[in-house]
Coordinates of C-alpha atoms in Angstrom, one line a residue:
X1 CA 100.1 85.6 96.8
X2 CA 99.2 82.4 95.2
X3 CA 96.5 81.8 97.8
X4 CA 94.7 85.3 97.2
X5 CA 91.1 83.8 97.0
X6 CA 91.7 81.9 100.5
X7 CA 93.1 85.3 101.9
X8 CA 90.2 87.1 100.7
X9 CA 87.7 84.9 101.7
X10 CA 88.6 83.3 104.9
X11 CA 91.9 85.1 106.6
X12 CA 91.0 88.8 106.0
X13 CA 87.6 88.7 107.3
X14 CA 88.2 86.6 110.1
X15 CA 91.0 89.0 111.1
X16 CA 88.5 91.7 110.5
X17 CA 85.8 90.3 112.9
X18 CA 88.2 89.9 115.7
X19 CA 88.9 93.5 115.9
X20 CA 85.8 94.0 117.3
X21 CA 85.1 90.8 119.0
X22 CA 88.2 90.2 120.8
X23 CA 88.3 91.6 124.3
X24 CA 92.4 91.0 124.5
X25 CA 94.0 94.3 123.4
X26 CA 96.7 91.6 122.6
X27 CA 94.8 89.9 120.4
X28 CA 93.2 93.2 118.8
X29 CA 96.8 94.3 118.0
X30 CA 98.0 91.3 116.7
X31 CA 94.8 91.2 114.0
X32 CA 95.3 94.6 113.3
X33 CA 99.0 93.9 112.5
X34 CA 98.7 91.2 110.4
X35 CA 95.6 92.6 108.8
X36 CA 97.9 95.7 108.0
X37 CA 101.0 93.5 106.5
X38 CA 98.8 91.1 104.8
X39 CA 96.5 94.4 102.9
X40 CA 100.4 96.2 102.4
X41 CA 101.5 93.5 100.5
X42 CA 98.5 93.1 98.4
X43 CA 98.1 96.7 97.7
X44 CA 101.4 96.8 96.7
X45 CA 101.5 93.7 94.4
X46 CA 101.6 95.1 90.7
X47 CA 98.2 94.1 88.5
X48 CA 96.4 92.5 91.9
X49 CA 94.8 95.6 93.0
X50 CA 93.2 98.2 90.6
X51 CA 90.8 100.2 91.7
X52 CA 90.7 102.7 88.8
X53 CA 90.9 99.7 86.2
X54 CA 88.0 98.0 84.6
X55 CA 88.0 95.0 87.2
X56 CA 87.0 97.6 89.9
X57 CA 83.6 96.9 89.6
X58 CA 83.5 93.2 88.4
X59 CA 81.9 91.2 91.0
X60 CA 84.8 88.5 91.6
X61 CA 87.4 90.6 91.0
X62 CA 90.2 91.0 93.7
X63 CA 89.8 94.5 93.2
X64 CA 86.0 94.5 93.9
X65 CA 86.5 91.9 96.7
X66 CA 89.0 93.8 98.6
X67 CA 87.0 97.0 98.1
X68 CA 83.9 95.3 99.6
X69 CA 86.2 94.0 102.6
X70 CA 87.4 97.5 103.3
X71 CA 84.1 99.5 103.2
X72 CA 82.1 96.4 104.7
X73 CA 84.5 95.3 107.7
X74 CA 87.6 97.4 108.0
X75 CA 86.7 101.2 107.7
X76 CA 83.7 101.1 109.9
X77 CA 85.8 99.6 112.9
X78 CA 88.6 102.3 112.6
X79 CA 86.8 105.1 114.8
X80 CA 86.9 102.8 117.8
X81 CA 90.7 101.4 117.0
X82 CA 91.7 105.2 116.8
X83 CA 90.4 104.8 120.6
X84 CA 92.0 101.8 121.6
X85 CA 95.2 101.2 123.5
X86 CA 98.7 102.1 122.5
X87 CA 100.2 101.1 119.6
X88 CA 96.7 99.8 118.2
X89 CA 95.8 103.6 116.9
X90 CA 99.2 104.0 115.2
X91 CA 98.6 101.1 113.1
X92 CA 95.0 101.9 112.1
X93 CA 96.4 105.1 110.7
X94 CA 99.2 103.2 108.8
X95 CA 96.5 100.9 107.6
X96 CA 94.0 103.7 106.9
X97 CA 96.9 105.7 104.9
X98 CA 97.8 102.8 102.5
X99 CA 94.0 102.2 101.9
X100 CA 93.4 105.5 100.8
X101 CA 96.5 106.4 99.0
X102 CA 95.6 102.9 97.1
X103 CA 92.2 104.0 96.4
X104 CA 91.7 107.6 96.9
X105 CA 87.9 107.0 96.3
X106 CA 87.8 105.5 99.7
X107 CA 88.7 109.1 101.4
X108 CA 84.8 110.2 101.2
X109 CA 83.7 106.8 103.2
X110 CA 86.3 107.6 105.4
X111 CA 84.9 111.3 106.0
X112 CA 81.6 109.8 106.3
X113 CA 82.6 107.9 109.2
X114 CA 83.6 111.2 111.0
X115 CA 87.5 109.9 110.9
X116 CA 88.6 113.1 109.1
X117 CA 87.7 115.3 111.9
X118 CA 89.5 112.5 114.4
X119 CA 92.8 113.3 111.9
X120 CA 92.8 116.9 112.4
X121 CA 92.5 116.4 116.0
X122 CA 95.4 114.4 116.0
X123 CA 97.2 117.2 114.7
X124 CA 98.4 118.8 118.7
X125 CA 102.1 118.5 119.0
X126 CA 101.4 116.7 122.6
X127 CA 98.9 113.9 120.8
X128 CA 100.4 110.6 120.7
X129 CA 99.0 109.7 117.3
X130 CA 100.6 113.3 115.8
X131 CA 102.7 111.0 113.3
X132 CA 103.5 111.0 109.6
X133 CA 100.6 108.5 109.1
X134 CA 98.3 111.1 110.3
X135 CA 99.5 114.2 108.5
X136 CA 99.6 112.2 105.2
X137 CA 95.8 111.4 106.2
X138 CA 95.1 115.1 106.9
X139 CA 97.0 116.2 103.5
X140 CA 94.9 113.8 101.6
X141 CA 91.5 115.1 103.3
X142 CA 92.5 118.4 102.3
X143 CA 93.6 117.5 98.8
X144 CA 90.0 115.7 98.3
X145 CA 88.2 118.8 99.6
X146 CA 89.7 121.5 97.2
X147 CA 88.0 121.8 93.7
X148 CA 91.4 122.1 92.5
X149 CA 92.8 118.8 94.0
X150 CA 90.0 116.6 92.4
X151 CA 87.2 118.0 93.2
X152 CA 85.0 117.8 96.5
X153 CA 85.2 114.0 97.1
X154 CA 84.8 115.2 100.8
X155 CA 81.7 117.2 101.6
X156 CA 82.2 120.2 103.7
X157 CA 79.6 119.1 106.2
X158 CA 81.3 116.1 107.3
X159 CA 84.6 117.8 107.9

């Protein structure tokens, strides 16, 4: 991850923009898979991403820039990606669960975008998006709404 600045400034925003600009399902899938793989690597790198650290609100920090990218370019396209052709919804769920586990403060933003009810709708036994990623997302949303689980991070009116 020696080129993290170039990845944050150029590669990730380009991949995120192609998620909505491309008419090709294959291109959207490839961009989502690359985006998912790169973000999973970045989120798992010790010391690189720390949403609870003091650099989370420092404008040029990796954490600040990554949070901005997620909030501005990735989470807003997730509702449409969940309706896309397979396997795009599966990778969308995988990406969202990784983002929310790395930064639980994003749960409220995901719920505000209407994602929480979608996760619960996928719990049907017959639904193709009923998988381990979706179950983990539902558990996170429920935990965020329980006062004992950290206190109403997700208001009831968005569920």
